């Protein structure tokens, strides 16, 4: 073995086995536990309950997933690169009697399958939060809630943001300000739809073109009576869509649930509601 091959072999031997085959994981943030009151506020904002599966990316000592199980009745797991914290978390799960519902793994959060989560939590660096955006949108199901402590996405408007001042935060981030962002993964609406609408709008099926921008904002047109009418104030809130359109001098407010390429909802004008449906072109 020449000297270069010997050095390469030596380097490989020094890499921990869990990450030996790959580059070392990106450091998504230092270990700084969320304050217990913040953990509780994060899970409350997400409305976590017994039907939920909570995944914490970079789980530290496991407090978010442990609290989700013990106090809110959820199941879930946490992933963390520091194996001593993972051991501590699994030990705490046993001691708190929730080891049948939660587990912790030494794993790179960027390579973790998160598709099972109905609620995903994170307290990570701002750059990391934004790096994760596409992964979250691609892997999480529509309607899944995302809770981020202190740092939000730059181009995705939150459903809700809690802001509070906590004295204990000064030692952590140098300021009292604490933010908790709630996002909901939107159903996909971009594409060409054919809608059945109240006869007052059109007796014929109405072609609708929709596109999404800034993740949850919806733009598009309805083709009514041979004319394109703009979709105004369009937005997704998880699986719910809302927009309005001015047709024949009246403003119609459309709302609906988007599921598997179908929309079912109601359209309201002057306080009167009527049903509408739409199907996505195959
Ligand atoms: C700010 S702490 C948050 C801990 C916990 N989620 C909480 O809120 O109390 C971020 C954690 O992410 C972990 N971490 C950083 N990069 C990671 C990676 N690539 N994969 C898994 N965990 C990572 C750190 O070791 C640290 O424990």
Short mmCIF file of C-alpha atoms and ligand atoms in Angstrom, two decimals:
data_model
loop_
_atom_site.label_atom_id
_atom_site.label_comp_id
_atom_site.label_asym_id
_atom_site.label_seq_id
_atom_site.Cartn_x
_atom_site.Cartn_y
_atom_site.Cartn_z
CA UNK A 1 0.00 0.00 0.00
CA UNK A 2 1.46 3.41 -0.98
CA UNK A 3 1.41 6.37 1.41
CA UNK A 4 -1.62 8.07 -0.24
CA UNK A 5 -3.73 4.87 -0.11
CA UNK A 6 -2.67 4.37 3.50
CA UNK A 7 -3.84 7.90 4.41
CA UNK A 8 -7.18 7.39 2.63
CA UNK A 9 -7.73 4.11 4.50
CA UNK A 10 -6.84 5.78 7.79
CA UNK A 11 -9.32 8.63 7.16
CA UNK A 12 -12.13 6.18 6.34
CA UNK A 13 -11.44 4.24 9.53
CA UNK A 14 -11.88 7.44 11.57
CA UNK A 15 -15.37 8.31 10.17
CA UNK A 16 -18.28 7.08 12.39
CA UNK A 17 -19.90 3.99 10.78
CA UNK A 18 -23.40 5.59 10.40
CA UNK A 19 -22.01 8.18 7.96
CA UNK A 20 -18.97 6.29 6.60
CA UNK A 21 -20.22 5.86 3.03
CA UNK A 22 -21.27 9.50 2.57
CA UNK A 23 -20.07 13.03 3.11
CA UNK A 24 -20.51 14.16 6.74
CA UNK A 25 -24.02 15.53 7.41
CA UNK A 26 -24.58 19.28 7.04
CA UNK A 27 -24.63 20.96 10.44
CA UNK A 28 -28.21 22.21 10.60
CA UNK A 29 -27.71 24.02 13.90
CA UNK A 30 -26.04 23.70 17.32
CA UNK A 31 -27.67 21.90 20.24
CA UNK A 32 -29.87 24.51 21.92
CA UNK A 33 -32.99 23.04 23.50
CA UNK A 34 -36.33 24.84 23.08
CA UNK A 35 -37.59 26.17 26.40
CA UNK A 36 -40.26 23.86 27.85
CA UNK A 37 -42.93 26.58 27.63
CA UNK A 38 -42.06 27.05 23.95
CA UNK A 39 -42.33 23.30 23.32
CA UNK A 40 -45.82 23.40 24.76
CA UNK A 41 -46.74 26.46 22.66
CA UNK A 42 -45.35 24.82 19.49
CA UNK A 43 -47.46 21.68 19.96
CA UNK A 44 -50.54 23.70 20.94
CA UNK A 45 -50.21 25.91 17.84
CA UNK A 46 -50.08 22.75 15.70
CA UNK A 47 -53.17 21.42 17.54
CA UNK A 48 -51.36 18.11 18.14
CA UNK A 49 -53.64 15.28 19.27
CA UNK A 50 -53.73 11.48 19.62
CA UNK A 51 -54.14 10.96 15.84
CA UNK A 52 -50.92 12.82 15.06
CA UNK A 53 -47.49 11.54 14.12
CA UNK A 54 -44.89 14.13 15.12
CA UNK A 55 -41.37 14.20 13.66
CA UNK A 56 -38.74 16.53 15.12
CA UNK A 57 -35.78 17.22 12.83
CA UNK A 58 -32.70 17.63 15.01
CA UNK A 59 -34.40 16.36 18.16
CA UNK A 60 -31.75 17.29 20.77
CA UNK A 61 -32.75 15.71 24.09
CA UNK A 62 -36.09 14.62 22.59
CA UNK A 63 -38.27 17.04 24.51
CA UNK A 64 -40.62 17.96 21.64
CA UNK A 65 -41.53 14.39 20.65
CA UNK A 66 -41.58 13.25 24.30
CA UNK A 67 -44.02 16.05 25.21
CA UNK A 68 -46.11 15.35 22.08
CA UNK A 69 -46.54 11.76 23.33
CA UNK A 70 -46.86 12.31 27.06
CA UNK A 71 -49.03 15.44 27.14
CA UNK A 72 -50.77 15.47 23.73
CA UNK A 73 -51.14 11.68 23.20
CA UNK A 74 -49.34 11.62 19.81
CA UNK A 75 -46.83 9.16 18.33
CA UNK A 76 -43.65 10.08 16.52
CA UNK A 77 -39.89 10.05 16.24
CA UNK A 78 -36.91 12.35 16.41
CA UNK A 79 -33.67 12.29 14.45
CA UNK A 80 -30.45 13.73 15.75
CA UNK A 81 -26.76 13.51 14.76
CA UNK A 82 -25.42 13.48 18.30
CA UNK A 83 -25.75 9.86 19.43
CA UNK A 84 -25.39 10.69 23.16
CA UNK A 85 -28.53 12.88 22.89
CA UNK A 86 -30.32 10.07 21.06
CA UNK A 87 -29.44 7.60 23.85
CA UNK A 88 -30.65 10.14 26.45
CA UNK A 89 -33.93 10.64 24.54
CA UNK A 90 -34.67 6.90 24.24
CA UNK A 91 -33.89 6.48 27.94
CA UNK A 92 -36.29 9.34 28.80
CA UNK A 93 -38.98 7.72 26.61
CA UNK A 94 -38.69 4.52 28.71
CA UNK A 95 -38.75 6.44 31.98
CA UNK A 96 -41.78 8.49 30.90
CA UNK A 97 -43.67 5.36 29.75
CA UNK A 98 -43.93 6.41 26.08
CA UNK A 99 -41.29 4.16 24.51
CA UNK A 100 -44.04 2.22 22.68
CA UNK A 101 -45.09 5.43 20.88
CA UNK A 102 -41.87 7.35 20.24
CA UNK A 103 -38.30 6.59 19.25
CA UNK A 104 -35.13 8.49 18.52
CA UNK A 105 -32.52 7.66 15.90
CA UNK A 106 -29.00 8.80 15.14
CA UNK A 107 -29.65 9.99 11.63
CA UNK A 108 -29.03 12.88 9.24
CA UNK A 109 -32.23 14.94 9.12
CA UNK A 110 -31.70 15.75 5.44
CA UNK A 111 -31.82 12.01 4.62
CA UNK A 112 -34.76 11.13 6.84
CA UNK A 113 -38.02 9.87 5.32
CA UNK A 114 -40.56 12.31 6.76
CA UNK A 115 -43.61 11.15 4.78
CA UNK A 116 -45.28 9.73 7.90
CA UNK A 117 -45.47 13.09 9.69
CA UNK A 118 -48.78 14.85 10.19
CA UNK A 119 -46.82 17.41 12.24
CA UNK A 120 -43.18 18.29 11.60
CA UNK A 121 -41.24 20.42 14.08
CA UNK A 122 -37.84 22.08 13.85
CA UNK A 123 -35.60 24.51 15.69
CA UNK A 124 -32.80 24.95 13.18
CA UNK A 125 -30.69 27.68 11.60
CA UNK A 126 -32.53 30.02 9.18
CA UNK A 127 -30.44 28.78 6.24
CA UNK A 128 -31.33 25.17 7.08
CA UNK A 129 -35.05 25.94 7.35
CA UNK A 130 -34.99 27.29 3.80
CA UNK A 131 -32.85 24.41 2.53
CA UNK A 132 -35.54 22.02 3.78
CA UNK A 133 -38.46 23.73 2.02
CA UNK A 134 -38.52 21.55 -1.12
CA UNK A 135 -38.04 18.33 0.87
CA UNK A 136 -40.99 19.21 3.12
CA UNK A 137 -43.22 20.16 0.18
CA UNK A 138 -42.33 17.00 -1.75
CA UNK A 139 -42.50 14.47 1.07
CA UNK A 140 -45.21 15.67 3.45
CA UNK A 141 -48.88 15.03 2.70
CA UNK A 142 -51.21 17.98 1.93
CA UNK A 143 -52.54 19.42 5.16
CA UNK A 144 -49.48 18.38 7.22
CA UNK A 145 -48.54 21.09 9.72
CA UNK A 146 -45.00 22.44 10.04
CA UNK A 147 -43.90 24.25 13.17
CA UNK A 148 -40.65 26.18 13.12
CA UNK A 149 -39.18 27.80 16.22
CA UNK A 150 -37.71 31.29 15.67
CA UNK A 151 -36.95 31.01 11.92
CA UNK A 152 -39.44 30.93 9.07
CA UNK A 153 -39.28 30.34 5.32
CA UNK A 154 -38.37 33.44 3.32
CA UNK A 155 -40.92 32.86 0.54
CA UNK A 156 -43.76 30.97 2.21
CA UNK A 157 -46.27 32.93 4.24
CA UNK A 158 -47.13 31.27 7.55
CA UNK A 159 -50.72 30.39 8.47
CA UNK A 160 -50.08 31.81 11.93
CA UNK A 161 -47.11 33.30 13.78
CA UNK A 162 -46.87 33.54 17.56
CA UNK A 163 -44.57 36.20 18.92
CA UNK A 164 -43.63 36.55 22.56
CA UNK A 165 -40.91 37.94 24.79
CA UNK A 166 -39.19 35.45 27.10
CA UNK A 167 -36.45 36.52 29.49
CA UNK A 168 -34.84 33.05 29.42
CA UNK A 169 -34.30 33.43 25.68
CA UNK A 170 -31.62 36.11 26.16
CA UNK A 171 -29.07 33.49 27.21
CA UNK A 172 -29.85 31.51 24.03
CA UNK A 173 -30.27 34.05 21.25
CA UNK A 174 -29.31 37.36 22.88
CA UNK A 175 -32.86 38.76 22.64
CA UNK A 176 -36.17 38.07 24.39
CA UNK A 177 -38.07 37.71 21.11
CA UNK A 178 -39.41 34.23 20.43
CA UNK A 179 -41.31 33.35 17.27
CA UNK A 180 -43.26 30.22 16.43
CA UNK A 181 -44.36 29.79 12.80
CA UNK A 182 -47.18 27.48 11.65
CA UNK A 183 -47.28 26.38 8.00
CA UNK A 184 -49.61 23.93 6.27
CA UNK A 185 -48.50 21.91 3.26
CA UNK A 186 -50.83 22.97 0.43
CA UNK A 187 -52.61 20.51 -1.86
CA UNK A 188 -51.38 20.84 -5.44
CA UNK A 189 -53.72 22.98 -7.53
CA UNK A 190 -51.58 24.05 -10.48
CA UNK A 191 -53.12 22.87 -13.76
CA UNK A 192 -56.24 22.91 -15.89
CA UNK A 193 -59.55 22.19 -14.18
CA UNK A 194 -63.12 21.80 -15.40
CA UNK A 195 -65.69 23.16 -12.96
CA UNK A 196 -69.43 22.79 -12.52
CA UNK A 197 -70.65 26.08 -11.07
CA UNK A 198 -74.06 27.56 -10.20
CA UNK A 199 -76.18 28.38 -13.27
CA UNK A 200 -76.06 32.09 -12.33
CA UNK A 201 -72.35 32.00 -13.31
CA UNK A 202 -72.52 29.54 -16.20
CA UNK A 203 -74.78 26.76 -17.40
CA UNK A 204 -71.78 25.25 -19.23
CA UNK A 205 -68.74 23.59 -17.56
CA UNK A 206 -66.17 26.31 -16.74
CA UNK A 207 -62.50 25.74 -17.64
CA UNK A 208 -60.24 27.04 -14.84
CA UNK A 209 -56.46 27.48 -15.09
CA UNK A 210 -54.59 27.70 -11.81
CA UNK A 211 -50.96 28.24 -10.89
CA UNK A 212 -49.27 28.50 -7.49
CA UNK A 213 -46.64 31.00 -6.40
CA UNK A 214 -44.99 31.77 -3.04
CA UNK A 215 -46.09 28.18 -2.17
CA UNK A 216 -49.64 29.01 -1.08
CA UNK A 217 -50.76 31.89 -3.31
CA UNK A 218 -53.02 30.94 -6.23
CA UNK A 219 -53.42 32.77 -9.54
CA UNK A 220 -55.40 31.92 -12.63
CA UNK A 221 -58.45 32.49 -14.77
CA UNK A 222 -62.00 31.15 -15.17
CA UNK A 223 -63.30 31.00 -18.75
CA UNK A 224 -66.89 32.27 -18.54
CA UNK A 225 -68.99 33.19 -21.59
CA UNK A 226 -65.93 33.13 -23.87
CA UNK A 227 -63.94 35.52 -21.63
CA UNK A 228 -61.10 34.96 -19.17
CA UNK A 229 -62.01 36.23 -15.71
CA UNK A 230 -59.14 36.58 -13.21
CA UNK A 231 -58.88 34.57 -10.00
CA UNK A 232 -58.40 37.19 -7.25
CA UNK A 233 -56.94 36.75 -3.75
CA UNK A 234 -56.36 33.03 -4.34
CA UNK A 235 -54.78 31.06 -1.51
CA UNK A 236 -54.33 27.54 -0.21
CA UNK A 237 -54.59 26.70 3.48
CA UNK A 238 -53.50 23.06 3.53
CA UNK A 239 -56.19 21.23 1.54
CA UNK A 240 -58.55 24.24 1.48
CA UNK A 241 -58.66 26.61 -1.47
CA UNK A 242 -60.19 30.09 -1.55
CA UNK A 243 -60.42 32.74 -4.22
CA UNK A 244 -62.87 35.25 -5.59
CA UNK A 245 -63.88 36.37 -9.07
CA UNK A 246 -65.88 39.30 -10.41
CA UNK A 247 -68.37 38.01 -12.96
CA UNK A 248 -71.16 40.14 -14.49
CA UNK A 249 -70.62 42.88 -11.91
CA UNK A 250 -70.89 40.52 -8.92
CA UNK A 251 -68.11 39.19 -6.69
CA UNK A 252 -68.29 35.42 -6.18
CA UNK A 253 -66.31 33.89 -3.29
CA UNK A 254 -65.17 30.33 -3.99
CA UNK A 255 -64.04 28.00 -1.21
CA UNK A 256 -63.43 24.26 -1.37
CA UNK A 257 -61.49 21.18 -0.35
CA UNK A 258 -58.87 19.88 -2.79
CA UNK A 259 -58.43 16.10 -2.67
CA UNK A 260 -56.86 13.79 -5.25
CA UNK A 261 -57.48 16.07 -8.23
CA UNK A 262 -61.03 17.05 -7.23
CA UNK A 263 -62.45 20.16 -5.59
CA UNK A 264 -65.73 20.23 -3.71
CA UNK A 265 -66.94 23.39 -2.11
CA UNK A 266 -69.31 26.32 -2.15
CA UNK A 267 -69.51 29.62 -3.96
CA UNK A 268 -71.04 32.58 -2.17
CA UNK A 269 -72.57 35.75 -3.57
CA UNK A 270 -74.55 38.32 -1.56
CA UNK A 271 -74.65 35.95 1.43
CA UNK A 272 -76.14 33.05 -0.57
CA UNK A 273 -74.12 29.83 -0.95
CA UNK A 274 -74.35 27.18 -3.68
CA UNK A 275 -72.15 24.14 -4.34
CA UNK A 276 -69.42 23.90 -6.98
CA UNK A 277 -67.07 21.09 -7.99
CA UNK A 278 -64.04 20.81 -10.23
CA UNK A 279 -61.88 18.03 -11.64
CA UNK A 280 -58.25 18.31 -12.71
CA UNK A 281 -57.62 17.42 -16.37
CA UNK A 282 -55.77 14.10 -16.63
C1 LIG B 1 -31.40 23.96 18.12
S1 LIG B 1 -31.27 22.22 18.47
C2 LIG B 1 -32.98 21.81 18.63
C3 LIG B 1 -33.25 20.63 19.56
C4 LIG B 1 -34.74 20.29 19.73
N1 LIG B 1 -35.40 20.14 18.46
C5 LIG B 1 -35.45 21.36 20.55
O1 LIG B 1 -36.11 22.22 19.92
O2 LIG B 1 -35.31 21.35 21.77
C6 LIG B 1 -30.83 21.56 16.84
C7 LIG B 1 -30.37 20.12 16.87
O3 LIG B 1 -30.18 19.67 15.52
C8 LIG B 1 -29.10 18.74 15.52
N2 LIG B 1 -28.58 18.63 14.15
C9 LIG B 1 -27.81 19.52 13.48
N3 LIG B 1 -27.57 19.07 12.22
C10 LIG B 1 -28.21 17.88 12.09
C11 LIG B 1 -28.34 16.95 11.03
N4 LIG B 1 -27.78 17.15 9.83
N5 LIG B 1 -29.09 15.84 11.23
C12 LIG B 1 -29.68 15.61 12.45
N6 LIG B 1 -29.58 16.46 13.51
C13 LIG B 1 -28.87 17.59 13.32
C14 LIG B 1 -28.13 19.34 16.51
O4 LIG B 1 -27.22 18.37 16.99
C15 LIG B 1 -29.07 19.89 17.59
O5 LIG B 1 -29.26 18.97 18.64
#
